[in-house]
Structures are given as C-alpha cells and as structure tokens.
Short mmCIF file of C-alpha atoms in Angstrom, two decimals:
data_model
loop_
_atom_site.label_atom_id
_atom_site.label_comp_id
_atom_site.label_asym_id
_atom_site.label_seq_id
_atom_site.Cartn_x
_atom_site.Cartn_y
_atom_site.Cartn_z
CA MET E 1408 2.98 15.31 9.51
CA PRO E 1409 2.83 15.04 14.05
CA ALA E 1410 5.82 16.32 15.74
CA ASP E 1411 6.81 12.92 17.42
CA ILE E 1412 6.03 11.22 13.73
CA HIS E 1413 9.23 13.23 12.31
CA PRO E 1414 10.99 11.63 8.83
CA SER E 1415 13.83 11.68 10.14
CA SER E 1416 12.57 9.17 13.07
CA ILE E 1417 11.88 6.90 9.34
CA ARG E 1418 15.22 5.07 10.07
CA LEU E 1419 15.62 2.69 6.47
CA ASP E 1420 18.44 0.76 6.10
CA ASP E 1421 20.91 2.16 3.39
CA HIS E 1422 23.76 -0.43 3.43
CA GLY E 1423 24.46 -3.98 3.76
CA PRO E 1424 21.56 -7.04 3.08
CA GLN E 1425 18.97 -4.55 2.49
CA GLY E 1426 20.87 -1.91 1.31
CA THR E 1427 21.32 -0.16 -2.82
CA ALA E 1428 22.62 -3.22 -4.28
CA SER E 1429 20.72 -5.86 -3.43
CA THR E 1430 17.37 -4.42 -3.38
CA ALA E 1431 17.70 -3.83 -6.68
CA ALA E 1432 19.10 -6.37 -7.39
CA ALA E 1433 15.23 -8.44 -5.98
CA ALA E 1434 13.37 -6.22 -8.30
CA SER E 1435 14.77 -7.99 -11.73
CA PRO E 1436 14.52 -11.92 -10.96
CA SER E 1437 16.91 -12.63 -14.01
CA THR E 1438 19.95 -10.32 -11.67
CA VAL E 1439 19.50 -12.69 -8.90
CA ARG E 1440 21.18 -16.17 -8.85
CA ASP E 1441 21.98 -16.12 -4.48
CA GLY E 1442 19.70 -19.58 -4.31
CA ALA E 1443 17.36 -19.06 -7.08
CA ARG E 1444 16.41 -21.13 -9.91
CA ARG E 1445 15.85 -20.61 -13.45
CA PRO E 1446 12.03 -20.01 -13.98
CA ALA E 1447 9.32 -21.91 -16.29
CA ARG E 1448 10.41 -20.64 -20.13
CA TRP E 1449 7.33 -19.37 -20.42
CA ALA E 1450 7.06 -16.52 -17.86
CA ARG E 1451 10.48 -15.04 -18.68
CA SER E 1452 8.56 -12.60 -20.28
CA THR E 1453 8.08 -10.07 -18.14
CA TRP E 1454 4.86 -8.55 -19.53
CA VAL E 1455 3.13 -12.68 -19.41
CA ARG E 1456 5.16 -12.39 -15.30
CA LEU E 1457 3.41 -9.06 -14.88
CA ALA E 1458 0.13 -10.19 -16.15
CA VAL E 1459 0.30 -13.79 -14.44
CA LEU E 1460 1.37 -12.26 -10.89
CA PHE E 1461 -0.78 -8.98 -10.65
CA VAL E 1462 -3.87 -10.78 -12.10
CA ALA E 1463 -3.25 -14.29 -9.11
CA MET E 1464 -3.25 -10.90 -6.66
CA LEU E 1465 -6.27 -9.33 -6.86
CA GLY E 1466 -7.77 -12.39 -7.69
CA VAL E 1467 -6.23 -13.35 -3.72
CA ASP E 1468 -7.77 -10.09 -2.49
CA ALA E 1469 -11.53 -10.47 -4.30
CA ILE E 1470 -11.18 -14.12 -2.18
CA ALA E 1471 -10.06 -13.26 0.73
CA GLY E 1472 -12.87 -9.60 0.88
CA GLY E 1473 -15.16 -12.44 0.49
CA ILE E 1474 -14.16 -14.15 3.73
CA ASN E 1475 -14.15 -11.09 5.48
CA LYS E 1476 -17.12 -10.39 5.28
CA VAL E 1477 -18.43 -13.47 6.34
CA ALA E 1478 -16.59 -13.01 9.19
CA ASP E 1479 -17.16 -10.01 10.62
CA ALA E 1480 -19.89 -11.42 11.96
CA THR E 1481 -18.36 -10.90 15.56
CA PRO E 1482 -15.09 -8.37 16.90
CA LEU E 1483 -13.07 -11.62 17.01
CA THR E 1484 -13.60 -13.73 13.96
CA ALA E 1485 -13.37 -10.07 12.45
CA LEU E 1486 -9.73 -10.03 13.82
CA ILE E 1487 -8.65 -13.42 13.51
CA GLY E 1488 -9.93 -13.80 9.40
CA GLY E 1489 -8.66 -10.68 9.11
CA VAL E 1490 -4.14 -11.31 9.77
CA ALA E 1491 -5.72 -15.48 8.69
CA THR E 1492 -6.16 -13.99 4.68
CA GLY E 1493 -3.70 -11.40 5.11
CA GLY E 1494 -1.52 -14.24 5.79
CA LEU E 1495 -2.17 -16.27 3.69
CA ALA E 1496 -2.09 -13.34 1.03
CA LEU E 1497 1.27 -13.53 1.26
CA ALA E 1498 2.03 -17.18 1.59
CA ALA E 1499 0.70 -16.98 -1.85
CA TYR E 1500 2.27 -13.31 -2.80
CA LEU E 1501 5.24 -15.79 -1.86
CA TRP E 1502 4.69 -18.91 -3.96
CA LEU E 1503 4.36 -16.97 -7.35
CA VAL E 1504 7.18 -15.04 -6.97
CA ARG E 1505 9.00 -18.16 -6.22
CA TYR E 1506 7.70 -20.09 -9.46
CA LEU E 1507 7.46 -16.87 -11.97
CA GLU E 1508 11.19 -15.42 -10.43
CA GLY E 1509 12.95 -19.01 -9.52
CA ARG E 1510 13.84 -15.87 -6.81
CA THR E 1511 14.35 -17.94 -2.87
CA ARG E 1512 14.99 -14.71 -1.12
CA LEU E 1513 12.52 -11.86 -1.10
CA GLU E 1514 14.30 -8.88 -0.20
CA GLU E 1515 10.75 -6.45 -1.47
CA LEU E 1516 9.09 -9.13 2.25
CA ALA E 1517 12.33 -9.62 4.25
CA PRO E 1518 11.18 -10.64 7.68
CA ALA E 1519 14.26 -8.82 9.67
CA ARG E 1520 12.51 -5.70 8.39
CA ALA E 1521 8.83 -6.46 9.34
CA ARG E 1522 8.06 -5.78 12.51
CA PRO E 1523 10.23 -2.53 13.14
CA GLU E 1524 8.89 -0.92 9.36
CA LEU E 1525 4.86 -2.42 10.12
CA ARG E 1526 5.24 -0.57 13.63
CA ARG E 1527 7.00 2.57 11.92
CA GLY E 1528 4.65 2.86 8.81
CA PHE E 1529 1.47 2.18 11.07
CA LEU E 1530 2.03 5.02 13.60
CA VAL E 1531 3.31 7.43 9.93
CA GLY E 1532 -0.76 6.29 8.73
CA LEU E 1533 -2.62 7.50 11.32
CA GLY E 1534 -0.92 10.57 11.80
CA LEU E 1535 -1.50 11.58 8.38
CA PHE E 1536 -5.01 10.64 8.75
CA ALA E 1537 -5.64 12.83 11.77
CA VAL E 1538 -3.88 15.41 10.33
CA THR E 1539 -6.22 15.10 7.59
CA ILE E 1540 -9.47 14.59 9.40
CA ALA E 1541 -8.30 17.51 11.26
CA LEU E 1542 -8.65 20.12 9.00
CA VAL E 1543 -11.71 19.07 7.13
CA ALA E 1544 -12.76 19.77 11.68
CA MET E 1545 -11.55 23.28 11.38
CA THR E 1546 -13.99 24.23 8.18
CA GLY E 1547 -16.42 22.63 10.05
CA GLY E 1548 -16.90 19.56 8.09
CA TYR E 1549 -16.48 16.67 10.64
CA HIS E 1550 -18.66 16.15 13.89
CA VAL E 1551 -18.09 13.64 17.02
CA HIS E 1552 -21.48 13.01 18.01
CA GLY E 1553 -20.05 11.26 20.74
CA TRP E 1554 -18.27 7.50 21.21
CA GLY E 1555 -18.95 4.62 19.29
CA SER E 1556 -17.63 1.66 19.84
CA PHE E 1557 -14.44 -0.99 20.80
CA GLY E 1558 -15.79 -3.39 19.18
CA GLY E 1559 -15.82 -1.76 15.77
CA ALA E 1560 -13.11 -1.17 16.38
CA LEU E 1561 -11.34 -4.54 16.48
CA THR E 1562 -13.38 -5.40 13.61
CA THR E 1563 -12.26 -2.74 11.44
CA LEU E 1564 -8.52 -3.54 12.49
CA GLY E 1565 -9.21 -6.87 10.86
CA LEU E 1566 -10.97 -6.50 7.94
CA MET E 1567 -8.13 -3.76 7.10
CA SER E 1568 -5.48 -5.25 8.20
CA CYS E 1569 -5.93 -7.99 5.18
CA VAL E 1570 -7.15 -5.26 2.48
CA ALA E 1571 -2.77 -3.43 3.73
CA VAL E 1572 -1.71 -6.94 2.96
CA THR E 1573 -3.49 -7.62 -0.22
CA GLU E 1574 -3.60 -4.57 -1.70
CA GLU E 1575 -0.27 -3.44 -1.64
CA LEU E 1576 0.67 -7.13 -2.80
CA ALA E 1577 -1.08 -6.53 -5.69
CA PHE E 1578 -0.19 -2.78 -6.65
CA ARG E 1579 3.58 -3.05 -5.38
CA GLY E 1580 4.79 -5.59 -5.36
CA ALA E 1581 3.65 -7.01 -8.41
CA LEU E 1582 2.63 -4.35 -10.20
CA PHE E 1583 4.44 -1.44 -9.76
CA ARG E 1584 7.76 -3.91 -9.55
CA VAL E 1585 7.74 -5.77 -12.14
CA LEU E 1586 5.75 -3.15 -14.29
CA GLU E 1587 9.66 -1.34 -13.41
CA GLU E 1588 11.73 -3.32 -15.81
CA LYS E 1589 10.05 -1.91 -18.28
CA THR E 1590 8.24 1.38 -18.06
CA GLY E 1591 11.07 2.90 -14.80
CA THR E 1592 10.07 3.88 -11.95
CA TRP E 1593 8.24 7.06 -13.27
CA GLY E 1594 6.55 4.81 -15.31
CA ALA E 1595 5.29 2.11 -12.50
CA LEU E 1596 4.08 4.89 -10.62
CA VAL E 1597 1.57 7.08 -12.72
CA VAL E 1598 0.42 3.24 -14.23
CA SER E 1599 0.13 1.70 -10.89
CA GLY E 1600 -1.27 4.55 -9.24
CA LEU E 1601 -3.90 5.17 -11.91
CA ALA E 1602 -4.41 1.51 -11.76
CA PHE E 1603 -4.92 1.75 -7.49
CA GLY E 1604 -7.78 4.57 -7.55
CA GLY E 1605 -9.62 2.54 -10.27
CA LEU E 1606 -9.75 -0.70 -8.54
CA HIS E 1607 -11.82 2.12 -5.73
CA LEU E 1608 -14.59 3.18 -8.56
CA VAL E 1609 -16.48 0.20 -7.49
CA ASN E 1610 -17.04 1.10 -4.23
CA GLN E 1611 -20.29 1.37 -2.94
CA HIS E 1612 -20.37 4.69 -3.22
CA ALA E 1613 -17.32 6.14 -5.72
CA THR E 1614 -17.08 8.29 -7.06
CA LEU E 1615 -14.46 9.63 -10.36
CA THR E 1616 -13.47 12.57 -8.22
CA GLY E 1617 -12.62 10.34 -5.49
CA ALA E 1618 -10.66 7.75 -7.98
CA LEU E 1619 -7.99 10.45 -9.04
CA ALA E 1620 -8.28 12.02 -5.80
CA ILE E 1621 -6.98 8.23 -3.77
CA ALA E 1622 -4.88 7.94 -7.29
CA VAL E 1623 -2.91 10.64 -6.45
CA GLU E 1624 -2.48 10.42 -2.68
CA ALA E 1625 -2.22 6.79 -1.68
CA GLY E 1626 -1.37 5.07 -5.38
CA LEU E 1627 1.90 7.66 -5.69
CA MET E 1628 2.63 7.84 -1.87
CA PHE E 1629 3.06 4.68 -1.95
CA GLY E 1630 4.51 3.45 -5.10
CA ALA E 1631 7.20 6.87 -3.51
CA VAL E 1632 7.71 4.82 -0.29
CA TYR E 1633 8.37 1.47 -2.19
CA ALA E 1634 11.05 2.90 -4.39
CA ALA E 1635 12.48 4.33 -1.87
CA THR E 1636 12.66 1.30 0.36
CA ARG E 1637 12.29 -1.94 -1.60
CA SER E 1638 11.05 -2.97 0.94
CA LEU E 1639 6.18 -4.11 1.48
CA TRP E 1640 5.87 -3.62 4.84
CA LEU E 1641 6.55 -0.07 5.20
CA PRO E 1642 3.93 0.52 2.57
CA ILE E 1643 1.77 -1.70 4.55
CA GLY E 1644 2.03 0.07 7.96
CA ILE E 1645 1.05 3.22 6.65
CA HIS E 1646 -2.49 1.52 4.54
CA LEU E 1647 -3.40 -0.06 7.40
CA GLY E 1648 -2.86 3.24 9.63
CA TRP E 1649 -4.79 5.69 7.84
CA ASN E 1650 -7.75 3.03 7.04
CA LEU E 1651 -7.76 1.86 10.60
CA ALA E 1652 -7.63 6.22 11.54
CA GLU E 1653 -9.92 6.70 9.01
CA GLN E 1654 -12.62 4.71 10.43
CA GLY E 1655 -11.83 2.77 13.07
CA VAL E 1656 -10.84 5.46 14.99
CA PHE E 1657 -12.53 8.54 13.43
CA GLY E 1658 -16.31 7.03 12.45
CA THR E 1659 -15.64 8.41 8.02
CA THR E 1660 -16.70 6.40 5.41
CA VAL E 1661 -13.39 4.63 3.97
CA SER E 1662 -12.92 4.75 0.23
CA GLY E 1663 -16.73 4.62 -0.88
CA SER E 1664 -17.08 1.61 0.90
CA ASP E 1665 -19.81 0.22 1.98
CA THR E 1666 -18.61 -1.56 5.94
CA ARG E 1667 -20.12 -0.18 8.89
CA THR E 1668 -18.22 -1.70 11.37
CA GLY E 1669 -17.77 1.40 13.06
CA GLY E 1670 -15.25 3.20 15.37
CA LEU E 1671 -14.20 4.35 18.45
CA LEU E 1672 -16.32 7.88 17.81
CA HIS E 1673 -19.00 8.47 16.35
CA ALA E 1674 -19.14 10.93 13.44
CA THR E 1675 -20.79 12.41 10.30
CA VAL E 1676 -18.99 14.73 8.13
CA THR E 1677 -20.99 17.36 6.40
CA GLY E 1678 -20.16 20.21 3.87
CA PRO E 1679 -18.41 20.72 0.56
CA HIS E 1680 -17.03 17.79 -0.89
CA THR E 1681 -13.76 19.78 -1.97
CA LEU E 1682 -13.67 20.39 1.24
CA THR E 1683 -14.89 17.21 3.41
CA GLY E 1684 -15.13 13.95 0.79
CA GLY E 1685 -18.02 12.98 0.58
CA SER E 1686 -19.51 10.41 0.50
CA PHE E 1687 -16.61 8.61 -0.65
CA GLY E 1688 -15.00 9.87 2.46
CA PRO E 1689 -12.15 12.35 3.86
CA GLU E 1690 -10.03 11.04 1.35
CA ALA E 1691 -11.68 12.68 -1.48
CA SER E 1692 -11.11 15.89 0.00
CA VAL E 1693 -8.64 18.61 -0.76
CA PHE E 1694 -7.00 17.92 2.58
CA ALA E 1695 -5.97 14.36 2.19
CA VAL E 1696 -4.23 15.26 -0.88
CA LEU E 1697 -2.51 18.01 -0.23
CA VAL E 1698 -1.30 16.19 3.41
CA CYS E 1699 -0.85 13.04 1.08
CA LEU E 1700 1.80 14.77 -0.81
CA VAL E 1701 4.19 15.80 1.36
CA PRO E 1702 5.81 12.31 1.47
CA THR E 1703 5.54 11.78 -1.24
CA VAL E 1704 7.54 14.12 -2.49
CA PHE E 1705 9.89 13.45 0.92
CA PHE E 1706 10.47 9.15 -0.52
CA LEU E 1707 10.59 10.15 -4.22
CA LEU E 1708 13.23 12.47 -2.78
CA MET E 1709 15.17 9.64 -0.59
CA ALA E 1710 14.96 8.07 -3.23
CA LYS E 1711 16.90 9.52 -5.91
CA ARG E 1712 19.07 10.36 -3.39
CA ARG E 1713 20.17 6.63 -3.09
CA GLY E 1714 19.73 5.73 -6.89
CA ARG E 1715 17.34 3.81 -6.86
CA LEU E 1716 14.55 5.98 -9.26
CA ARG E 1717 16.08 3.76 -12.41
CA PRO E 1718 15.09 5.01 -15.59
CA ARG E 1719 12.70 3.28 -18.36
CA PRO E 1720 15.02 0.93 -20.40
CA ALA E 1721 16.50 1.24 -23.87
CA ARG E 1722 14.98 -0.45 -26.18
CA LYS E 1723 17.12 -2.86 -28.05
CA HIS E 1724 17.84 -2.51 -31.49
#
C-alpha cells in the first residue's frame, strides 16, 4: 500500500452510535427495535429473507447494467446514467431491507459515514491497483503506448460508479450480511467470496482462474472490510477506486468484460497469464491476489480486535 494511504490513516469509528454494539444489532433484524416495525411473517425466516433480498439485488444489478450500456454513448450520459442507477440501487436496497427486516435505521449505510469512507476507500482502491500494475510492469508485462482519452475515463467512471454500488449491495449488503446470521463470519466470507468470483464467469473473456482470483482478492477483501467496519461505504469506495484505476486510468481490462470505454492511458498487457492476467485483465494475476491479501489480513485482524468476527450460531435442539 502506498505511503500516503497507510492503514493507520483509515479512521474508522469504534465507539458511539457507529460502534460495535449498534453495528452488531444492525446485522440482525430480530435485535433492532429502535423505530422498527415487525416484518411480514413470511419474511421472518433468515433463508427466505436472504433469497429474496439477494435475488432482488442481482436483478437491480442486471437492470442497471442494461441501462448503462445504453447510456455510455457519450461520456456525459454515461456519468449521469451511472450515478443515477447507483442511486436507484441504493433506494431499492433501503426499501427492501425496511420491508423485509422492519429496520428504519440502516447502520450499514449510515449517511454520516458516506462521504469520508467513500473518499478513503476510493484512494485505497486506486493505490492497491497502482501497486498491482507497477508489479506487472516490473516483469515487462504492461506497456503504455500513449495517451488515451479523458472522455473514456469519464465514461468508465460512470459505469464503475454503478457497478461498485450494485455489486456491494448484493454481495456484502445482502448475501454476506444476512448469511452471517446462519454461518458466522467465516462461512459468510467463503460463500460470498466464491459467489462473487462466480458472477464474473459470465463476462466475455472470463476464465476459471480469473474468477477464483477475484473470489480471493476481491470477495474476501470486501467481506473483510465490511466485517471490520459494518459499513458498506468503505467497500463501495475501494471497489470504485480499483475498477476506475484498472480501466479508466491504466487502460486495462476489468474482469474479462467486453467494455471498451478506455482510459487516460492507451496500454496493453502481454506475457504469462499468471503474471499479467491475460485477456481477463490484471485481476487474474498473482500480483493482484498478493497485493489484496495485505488489506484483507489487516481488516480481519481489525474485525477480531473489535469483536466483530461472529461465530456460527449453535443449533437449537
């Protein structure tokens, strides 16, 4: 991690309304009664709630993706479309959680934490990918051929703004958070990570190696960040910063996708797939996995120190 983005600079509240007690309560609707209403009887089952919320958010992700494919005709419409669909996805999540869980205060999306955590996460994501591509370049696998376009970078920013929001809401806000009630933190990490990697198998240039790499470097990392902070804003920021750097700045492929929006640099990646990621992009490289394991371990240790690694509930007899 770059010197100007040291882990100690990430200020994460450990007390007060955003501390351990309140955030632990936020994860389980059965323990939240401050201004809450009782959810519908059919939604009181954790498994039913998980299925409905996760599938619904995947549907929102698909719809938003379709809208953004149309909106990316120009940089301005792409930016407007990405921000707008990301906002609509947030509204959909808020409504679904309130309906299914009866919660009126969603600590995982506390408004006061949005701006600082998005900003810090964005810088961390940029820094992590910059280190990754620097390592690829040191092996002779990354080649810059000249400047790309600012318009391409702006289009990428719009697209990735939506992607970061919708995917984090689905995989950390829905899948990880609700599944944790049944499997504990470790089970939720493994399942949500594998599911997140599997999602990327549908991309045009997808590879099994790339999907597994994403499961480890991104699925585990974002899950660890959420476990430590009990907030979705920081993982959303990291996700956006990483994706924007990957395509919008350094001009490489994101997760084997077929988007050709471009970035500030016109570049190519050549060499052994293990080191460069091949057609899937640098995310499939061993460097990306190693670089992202550092913050993953850091946030897991933070979660342990704060008492936020939850055990699997004992079975009732």
